[in-house]
CSV table of C-alpha atoms in Angstrom, one decimal:
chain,number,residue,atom,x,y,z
A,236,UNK,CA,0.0,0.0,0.0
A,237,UNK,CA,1.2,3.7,-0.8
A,238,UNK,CA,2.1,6.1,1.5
A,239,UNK,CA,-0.2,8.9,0.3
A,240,UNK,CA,-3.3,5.8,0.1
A,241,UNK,CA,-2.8,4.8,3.9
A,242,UNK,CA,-2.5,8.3,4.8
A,243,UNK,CA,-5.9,9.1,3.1
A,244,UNK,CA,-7.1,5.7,5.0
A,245,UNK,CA,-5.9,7.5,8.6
A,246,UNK,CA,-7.5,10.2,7.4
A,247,UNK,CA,-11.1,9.1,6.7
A,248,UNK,CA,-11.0,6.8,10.1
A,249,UNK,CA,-10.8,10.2,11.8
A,250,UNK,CA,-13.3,11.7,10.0
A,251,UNK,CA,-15.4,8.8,10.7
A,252,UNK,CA,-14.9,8.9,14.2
A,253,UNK,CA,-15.9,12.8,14.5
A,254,UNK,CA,-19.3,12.0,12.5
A,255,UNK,CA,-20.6,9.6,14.8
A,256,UNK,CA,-19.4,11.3,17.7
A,257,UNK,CA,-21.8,10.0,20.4
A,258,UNK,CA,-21.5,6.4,19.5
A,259,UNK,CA,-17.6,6.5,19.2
A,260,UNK,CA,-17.7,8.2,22.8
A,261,UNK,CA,-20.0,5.1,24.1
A,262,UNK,CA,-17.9,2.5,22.2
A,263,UNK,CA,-14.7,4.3,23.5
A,264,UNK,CA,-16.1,4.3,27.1
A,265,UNK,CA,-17.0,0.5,27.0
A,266,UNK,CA,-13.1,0.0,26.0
A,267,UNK,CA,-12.1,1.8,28.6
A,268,UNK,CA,-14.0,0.5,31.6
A,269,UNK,CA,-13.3,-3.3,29.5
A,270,UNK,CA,-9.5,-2.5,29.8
A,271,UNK,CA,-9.7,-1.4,33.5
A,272,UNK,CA,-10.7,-4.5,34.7
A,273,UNK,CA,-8.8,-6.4,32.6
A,274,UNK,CA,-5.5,-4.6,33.5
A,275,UNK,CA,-6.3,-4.8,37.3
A,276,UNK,CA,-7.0,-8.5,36.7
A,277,UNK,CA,-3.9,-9.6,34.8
A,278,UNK,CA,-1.9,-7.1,37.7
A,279,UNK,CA,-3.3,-9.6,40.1
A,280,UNK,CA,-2.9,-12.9,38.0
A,281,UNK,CA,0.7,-11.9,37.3
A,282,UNK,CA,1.2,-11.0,40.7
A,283,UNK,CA,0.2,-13.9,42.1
A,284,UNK,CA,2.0,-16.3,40.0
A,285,UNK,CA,5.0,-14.9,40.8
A,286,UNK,CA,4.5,-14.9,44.8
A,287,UNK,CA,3.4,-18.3,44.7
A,288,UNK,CA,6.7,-19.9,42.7
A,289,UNK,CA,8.4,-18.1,45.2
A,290,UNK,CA,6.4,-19.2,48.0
A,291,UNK,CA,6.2,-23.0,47.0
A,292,UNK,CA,9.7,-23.2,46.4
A,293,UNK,CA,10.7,-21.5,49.7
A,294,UNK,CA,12.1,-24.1,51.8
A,295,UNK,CA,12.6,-21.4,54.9
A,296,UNK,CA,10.4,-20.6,57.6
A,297,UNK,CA,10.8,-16.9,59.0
A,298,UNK,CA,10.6,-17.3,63.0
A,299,UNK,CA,9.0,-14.1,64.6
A,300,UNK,CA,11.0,-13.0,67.7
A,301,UNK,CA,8.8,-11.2,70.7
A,302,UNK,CA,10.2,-7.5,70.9
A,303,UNK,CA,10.5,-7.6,74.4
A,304,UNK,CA,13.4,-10.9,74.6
A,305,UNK,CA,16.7,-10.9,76.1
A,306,UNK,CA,19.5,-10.9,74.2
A,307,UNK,CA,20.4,-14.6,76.5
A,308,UNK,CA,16.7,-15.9,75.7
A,309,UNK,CA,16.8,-15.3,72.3
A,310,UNK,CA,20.5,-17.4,72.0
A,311,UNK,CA,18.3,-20.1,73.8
A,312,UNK,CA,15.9,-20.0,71.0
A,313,UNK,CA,18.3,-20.2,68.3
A,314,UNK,CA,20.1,-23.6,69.9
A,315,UNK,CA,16.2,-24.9,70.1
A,316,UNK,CA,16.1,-24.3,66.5
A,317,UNK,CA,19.0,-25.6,65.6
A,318,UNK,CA,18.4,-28.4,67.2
A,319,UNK,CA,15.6,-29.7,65.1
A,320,UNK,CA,16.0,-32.7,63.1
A,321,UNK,CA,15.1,-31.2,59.9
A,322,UNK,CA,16.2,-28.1,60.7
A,323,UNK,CA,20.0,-27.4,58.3
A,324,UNK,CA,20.8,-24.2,59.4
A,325,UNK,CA,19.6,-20.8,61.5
A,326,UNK,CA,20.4,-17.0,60.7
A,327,UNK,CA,19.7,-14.1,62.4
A,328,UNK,CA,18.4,-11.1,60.9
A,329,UNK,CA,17.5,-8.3,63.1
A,330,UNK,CA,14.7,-5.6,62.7
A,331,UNK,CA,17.3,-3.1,61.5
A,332,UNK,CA,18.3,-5.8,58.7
A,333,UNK,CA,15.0,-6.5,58.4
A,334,UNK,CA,13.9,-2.3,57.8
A,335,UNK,CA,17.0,-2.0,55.3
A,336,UNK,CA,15.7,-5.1,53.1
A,337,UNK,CA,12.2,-3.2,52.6
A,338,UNK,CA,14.2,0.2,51.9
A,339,UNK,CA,16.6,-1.8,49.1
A,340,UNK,CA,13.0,-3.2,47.3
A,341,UNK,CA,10.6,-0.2,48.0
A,342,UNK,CA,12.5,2.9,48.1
A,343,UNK,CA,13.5,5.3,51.0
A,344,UNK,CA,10.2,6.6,52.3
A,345,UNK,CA,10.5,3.6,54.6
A,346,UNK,CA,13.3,4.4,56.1
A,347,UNK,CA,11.4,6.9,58.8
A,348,UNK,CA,10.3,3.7,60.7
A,349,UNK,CA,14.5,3.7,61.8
A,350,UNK,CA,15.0,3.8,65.2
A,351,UNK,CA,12.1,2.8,67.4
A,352,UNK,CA,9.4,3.5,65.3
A,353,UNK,CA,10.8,0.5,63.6
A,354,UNK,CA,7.3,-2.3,63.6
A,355,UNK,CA,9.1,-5.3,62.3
A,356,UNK,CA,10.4,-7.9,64.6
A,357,UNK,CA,13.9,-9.7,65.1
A,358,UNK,CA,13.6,-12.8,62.9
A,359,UNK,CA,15.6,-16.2,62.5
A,360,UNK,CA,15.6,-17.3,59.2
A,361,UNK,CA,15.2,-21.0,59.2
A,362,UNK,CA,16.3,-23.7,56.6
A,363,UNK,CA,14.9,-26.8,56.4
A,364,UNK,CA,16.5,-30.0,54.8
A,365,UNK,CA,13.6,-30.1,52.3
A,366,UNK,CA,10.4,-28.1,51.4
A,367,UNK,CA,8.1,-31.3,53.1
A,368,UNK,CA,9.5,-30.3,56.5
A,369,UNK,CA,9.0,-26.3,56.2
A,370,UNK,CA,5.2,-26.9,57.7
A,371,UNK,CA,6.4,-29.3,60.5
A,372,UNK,CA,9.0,-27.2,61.8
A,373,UNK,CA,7.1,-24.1,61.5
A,374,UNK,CA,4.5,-25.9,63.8
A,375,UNK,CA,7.1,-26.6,66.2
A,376,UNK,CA,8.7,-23.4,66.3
A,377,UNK,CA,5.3,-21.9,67.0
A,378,UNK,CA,5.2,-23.1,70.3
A,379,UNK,CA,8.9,-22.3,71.7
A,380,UNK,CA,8.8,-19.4,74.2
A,381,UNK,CA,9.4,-16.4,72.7
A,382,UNK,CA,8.2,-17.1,69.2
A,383,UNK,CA,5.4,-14.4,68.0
A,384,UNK,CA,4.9,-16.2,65.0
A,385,UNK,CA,6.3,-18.8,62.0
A,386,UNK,CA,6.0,-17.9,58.7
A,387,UNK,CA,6.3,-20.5,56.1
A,388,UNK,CA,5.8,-20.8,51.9
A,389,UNK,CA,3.1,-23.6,52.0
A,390,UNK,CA,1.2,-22.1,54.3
A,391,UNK,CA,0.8,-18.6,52.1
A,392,UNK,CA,0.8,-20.6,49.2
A,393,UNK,CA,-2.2,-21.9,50.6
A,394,UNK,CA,-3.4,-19.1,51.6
A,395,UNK,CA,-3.0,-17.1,48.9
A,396,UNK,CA,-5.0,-19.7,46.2
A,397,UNK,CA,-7.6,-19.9,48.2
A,398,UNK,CA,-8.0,-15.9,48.6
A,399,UNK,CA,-8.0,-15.6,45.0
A,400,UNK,CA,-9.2,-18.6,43.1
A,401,UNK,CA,-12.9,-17.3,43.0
A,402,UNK,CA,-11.9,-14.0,42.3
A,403,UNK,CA,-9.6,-15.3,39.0
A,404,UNK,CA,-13.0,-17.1,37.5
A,405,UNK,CA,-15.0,-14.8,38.4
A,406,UNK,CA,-12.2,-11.5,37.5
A,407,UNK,CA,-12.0,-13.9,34.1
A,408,UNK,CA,-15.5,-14.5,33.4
A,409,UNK,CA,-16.6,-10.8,33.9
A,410,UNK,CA,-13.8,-9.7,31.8
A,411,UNK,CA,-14.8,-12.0,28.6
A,412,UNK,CA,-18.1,-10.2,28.8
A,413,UNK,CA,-17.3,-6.3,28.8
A,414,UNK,CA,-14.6,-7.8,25.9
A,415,UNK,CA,-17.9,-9.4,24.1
A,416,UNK,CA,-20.0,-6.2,25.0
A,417,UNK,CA,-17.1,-3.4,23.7
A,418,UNK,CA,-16.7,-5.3,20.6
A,419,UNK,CA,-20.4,-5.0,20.0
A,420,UNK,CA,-20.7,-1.3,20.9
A,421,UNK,CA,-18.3,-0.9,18.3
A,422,UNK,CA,-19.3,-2.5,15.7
A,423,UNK,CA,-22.2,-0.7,15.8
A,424,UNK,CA,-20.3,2.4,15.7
A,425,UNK,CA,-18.4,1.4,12.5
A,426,UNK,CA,-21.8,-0.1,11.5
A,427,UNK,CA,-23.5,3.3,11.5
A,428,UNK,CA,-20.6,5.1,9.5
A,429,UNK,CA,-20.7,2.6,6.9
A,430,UNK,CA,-24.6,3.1,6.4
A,431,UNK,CA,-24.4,6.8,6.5
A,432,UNK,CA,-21.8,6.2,3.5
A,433,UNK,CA,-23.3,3.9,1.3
A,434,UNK,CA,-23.7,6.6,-1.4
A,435,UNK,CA,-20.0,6.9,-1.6
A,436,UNK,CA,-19.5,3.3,-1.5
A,437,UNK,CA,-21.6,3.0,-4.5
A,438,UNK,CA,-19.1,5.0,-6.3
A,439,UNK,CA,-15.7,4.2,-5.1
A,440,UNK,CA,-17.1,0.5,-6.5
A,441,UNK,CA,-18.1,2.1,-9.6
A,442,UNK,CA,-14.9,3.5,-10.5
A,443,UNK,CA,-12.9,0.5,-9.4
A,444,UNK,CA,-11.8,0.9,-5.7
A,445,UNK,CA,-10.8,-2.4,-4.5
A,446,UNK,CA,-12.5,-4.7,-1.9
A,447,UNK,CA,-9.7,-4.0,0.7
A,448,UNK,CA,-9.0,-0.3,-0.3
A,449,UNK,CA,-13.1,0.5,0.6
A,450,UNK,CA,-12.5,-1.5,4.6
A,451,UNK,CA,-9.1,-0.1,5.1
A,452,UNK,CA,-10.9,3.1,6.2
A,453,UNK,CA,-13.6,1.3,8.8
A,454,UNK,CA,-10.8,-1.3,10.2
A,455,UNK,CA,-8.6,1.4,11.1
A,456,UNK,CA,-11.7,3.4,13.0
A,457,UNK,CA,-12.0,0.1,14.6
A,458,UNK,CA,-8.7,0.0,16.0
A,459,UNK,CA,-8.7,3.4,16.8
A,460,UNK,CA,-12.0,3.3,19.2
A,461,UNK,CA,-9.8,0.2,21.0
A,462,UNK,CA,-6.7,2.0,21.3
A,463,UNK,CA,-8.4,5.3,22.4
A,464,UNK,CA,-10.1,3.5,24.4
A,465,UNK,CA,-7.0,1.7,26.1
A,466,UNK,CA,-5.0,5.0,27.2
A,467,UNK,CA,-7.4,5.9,30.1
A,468,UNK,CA,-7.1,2.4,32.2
A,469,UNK,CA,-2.8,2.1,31.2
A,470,UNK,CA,-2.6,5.4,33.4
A,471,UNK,CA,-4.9,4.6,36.3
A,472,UNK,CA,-3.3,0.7,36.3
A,473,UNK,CA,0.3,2.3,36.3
A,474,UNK,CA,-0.3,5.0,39.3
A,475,UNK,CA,-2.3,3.0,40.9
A,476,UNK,CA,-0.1,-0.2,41.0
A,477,UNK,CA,2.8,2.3,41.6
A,478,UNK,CA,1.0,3.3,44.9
A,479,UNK,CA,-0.4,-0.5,46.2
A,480,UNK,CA,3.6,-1.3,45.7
A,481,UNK,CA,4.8,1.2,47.8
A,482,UNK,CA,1.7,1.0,50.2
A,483,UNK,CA,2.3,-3.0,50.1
A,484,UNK,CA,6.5,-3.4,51.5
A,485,UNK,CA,6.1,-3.8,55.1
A,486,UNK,CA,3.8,-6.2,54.7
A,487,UNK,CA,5.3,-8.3,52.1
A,488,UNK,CA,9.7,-7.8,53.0
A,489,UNK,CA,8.1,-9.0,56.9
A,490,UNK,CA,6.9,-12.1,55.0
A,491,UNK,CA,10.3,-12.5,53.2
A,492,UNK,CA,8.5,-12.1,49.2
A,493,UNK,CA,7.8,-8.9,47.2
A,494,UNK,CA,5.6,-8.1,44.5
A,495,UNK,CA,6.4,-7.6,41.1
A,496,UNK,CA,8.3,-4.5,40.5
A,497,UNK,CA,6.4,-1.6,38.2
A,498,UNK,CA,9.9,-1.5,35.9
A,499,UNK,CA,9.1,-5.5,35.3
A,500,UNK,CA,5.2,-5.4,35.1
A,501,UNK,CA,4.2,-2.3,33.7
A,502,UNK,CA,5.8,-2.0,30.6
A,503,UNK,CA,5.1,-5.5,29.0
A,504,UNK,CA,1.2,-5.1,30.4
A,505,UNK,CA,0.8,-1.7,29.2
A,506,UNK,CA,1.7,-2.7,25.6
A,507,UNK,CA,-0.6,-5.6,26.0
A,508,UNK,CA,-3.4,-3.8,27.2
A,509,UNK,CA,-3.0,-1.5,23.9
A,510,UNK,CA,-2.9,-4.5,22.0
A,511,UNK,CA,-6.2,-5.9,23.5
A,512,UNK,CA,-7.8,-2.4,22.8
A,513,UNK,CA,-6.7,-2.6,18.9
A,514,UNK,CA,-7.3,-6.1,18.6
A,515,UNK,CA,-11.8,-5.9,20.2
A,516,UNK,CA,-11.8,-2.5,17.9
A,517,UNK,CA,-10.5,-4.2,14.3
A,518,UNK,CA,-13.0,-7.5,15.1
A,519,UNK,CA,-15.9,-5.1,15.7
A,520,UNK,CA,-14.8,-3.4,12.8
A,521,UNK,CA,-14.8,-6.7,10.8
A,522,UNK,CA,-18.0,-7.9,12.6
A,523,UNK,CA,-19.5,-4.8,10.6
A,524,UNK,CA,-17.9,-5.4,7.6
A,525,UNK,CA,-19.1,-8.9,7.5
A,526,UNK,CA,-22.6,-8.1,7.8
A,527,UNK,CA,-23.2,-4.9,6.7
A,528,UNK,CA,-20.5,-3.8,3.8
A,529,UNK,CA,-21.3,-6.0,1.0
A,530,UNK,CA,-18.6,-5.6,-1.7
């Protein structure tokens, strides 16, 4: 295709999408609301995927020590540890270590909990001989003196399917329908602009325009409804993941596991969600064609 034809192509899209104004608007909106959810559902599918690998193949168990034991005591707890059959080897982190490991994966704003407005406990970090024996030591540990609580990956692996299995089939479900629903909202759109221009149609086909040159102009409206209608829920995923990150570190680095960075995520999801948007707007776009442009 020439230049100066796809150019004219772009060109009548536009056009096309300024005529029916109101319906591009409502077809535009349905993309938009379709790509919210679907952006905050594939944050949460890719989130959790990657929390769980690391959880299930965590063969540690993070031992909670009471803020209020002795230096001596908390040596006593450590040779109880150790002493476990299935137990290969005890480390100590403190709080401090603990504060500077959220710090290194969410920034410095944390680092105004220093000092004694520091909430996380002393922890020992506990390796087990094999990932069976993580929930049988964490058990045990649990009920040493001193111990506030043991943290262990099949546990939270658990944990974490359970919390969001029915919101994945239902998160999917939901989101195959505003997909169905956008598509259809725009193919009415294209639908409209193509009977407002059967009169030109008639000609271009009179004088020879080919098949593919008359759709060019209603597939690229299409796409453009889909990718307008994508920008809106890429910025409102991006901040708002930004801030649940940030929001989310003491929570997670007390846990020993962190969410997927916004440098890793963001970029390849963004691009994806823009592809979705392109992708519903050229099928509604060929829906239309199908049915109602008969060359």
């Amino acid at each position: 295709m020439k230049a100066s034809t796809f150019k004219r192509h772009v060109t009548d899209s536009f056009r096309s999408l300024k005529r029916n104004g109101g319906m591009s608007v409502a077809a535009i909106v349905s993309v938009t609301v379709t790509l919210l959810l679907v952006g905050i559902f594939l944050a949460l599918i890719f989130n959790v995927n990657h929390v769980s690998r690391e959880v299930e193949n965590d063969v540690r168990v993070r031992v909670m020590i009471d803020q209020k034991t002795t230096k001596t005591q908390r040596n006593d707890l450590r040779d109880e540890l150790q002493a476990m059959a299935d137990v290969s080897s005890v480390t100590y982190s403190s709080r401090q270590q603990e504060l500077d490991k959220v710090v290194g994966s969410y920034g410095s704003a944390f680092q105004m909990f220093g000092g004694d407005s520091n909430p996380l406990n002393d922890v020992f970090i506990v390796k087990t001989k094999t990932p069976q024996a993580t929930e049988k030591v964490a058990k045990a540990a649990k009920k040493l003196a001193h111990v506030s609580e043991a943290n262990y990956g099949g546990a939270n692996a658990r944990n974490l399917f359970r919390a969001t299995d029915s919101l994945r089939q239902w998160g999917l479900g939901f989101s195959i329908l505003l997909l169905l629903v956008a598509v259809f909202l725009i193919s009415n759109t294209v639908r409209i602009t193509i009977l407002s221009r059967q009169t030109e149609i008639g000609i271009m086909r009179l004088v020879g325009a080919t098949n593919s040159y008359i759709r060019w102009p209603f597939l690229l409206e299409g796409a453009w409804t889909g990718l307008f209608g994508a920008i809106i829920p890429i910025i409102i995923v991006d901040i708002g993941y930004a801030v649940l990150y940030g929001a989310s570190a003491k929570t997670f680095a007390s846990a020993g596991y962190a969410l997927l960075s916004p440098g890793s995520l963001l970029v390849g999801m963004d691009l994806l969600l823009a592809v979705i948007g392109i992708v519903i707007g050229a099928v509604g776009a060929a829906i239309s064609m199908g049915r109602f442009l008969k060359i």
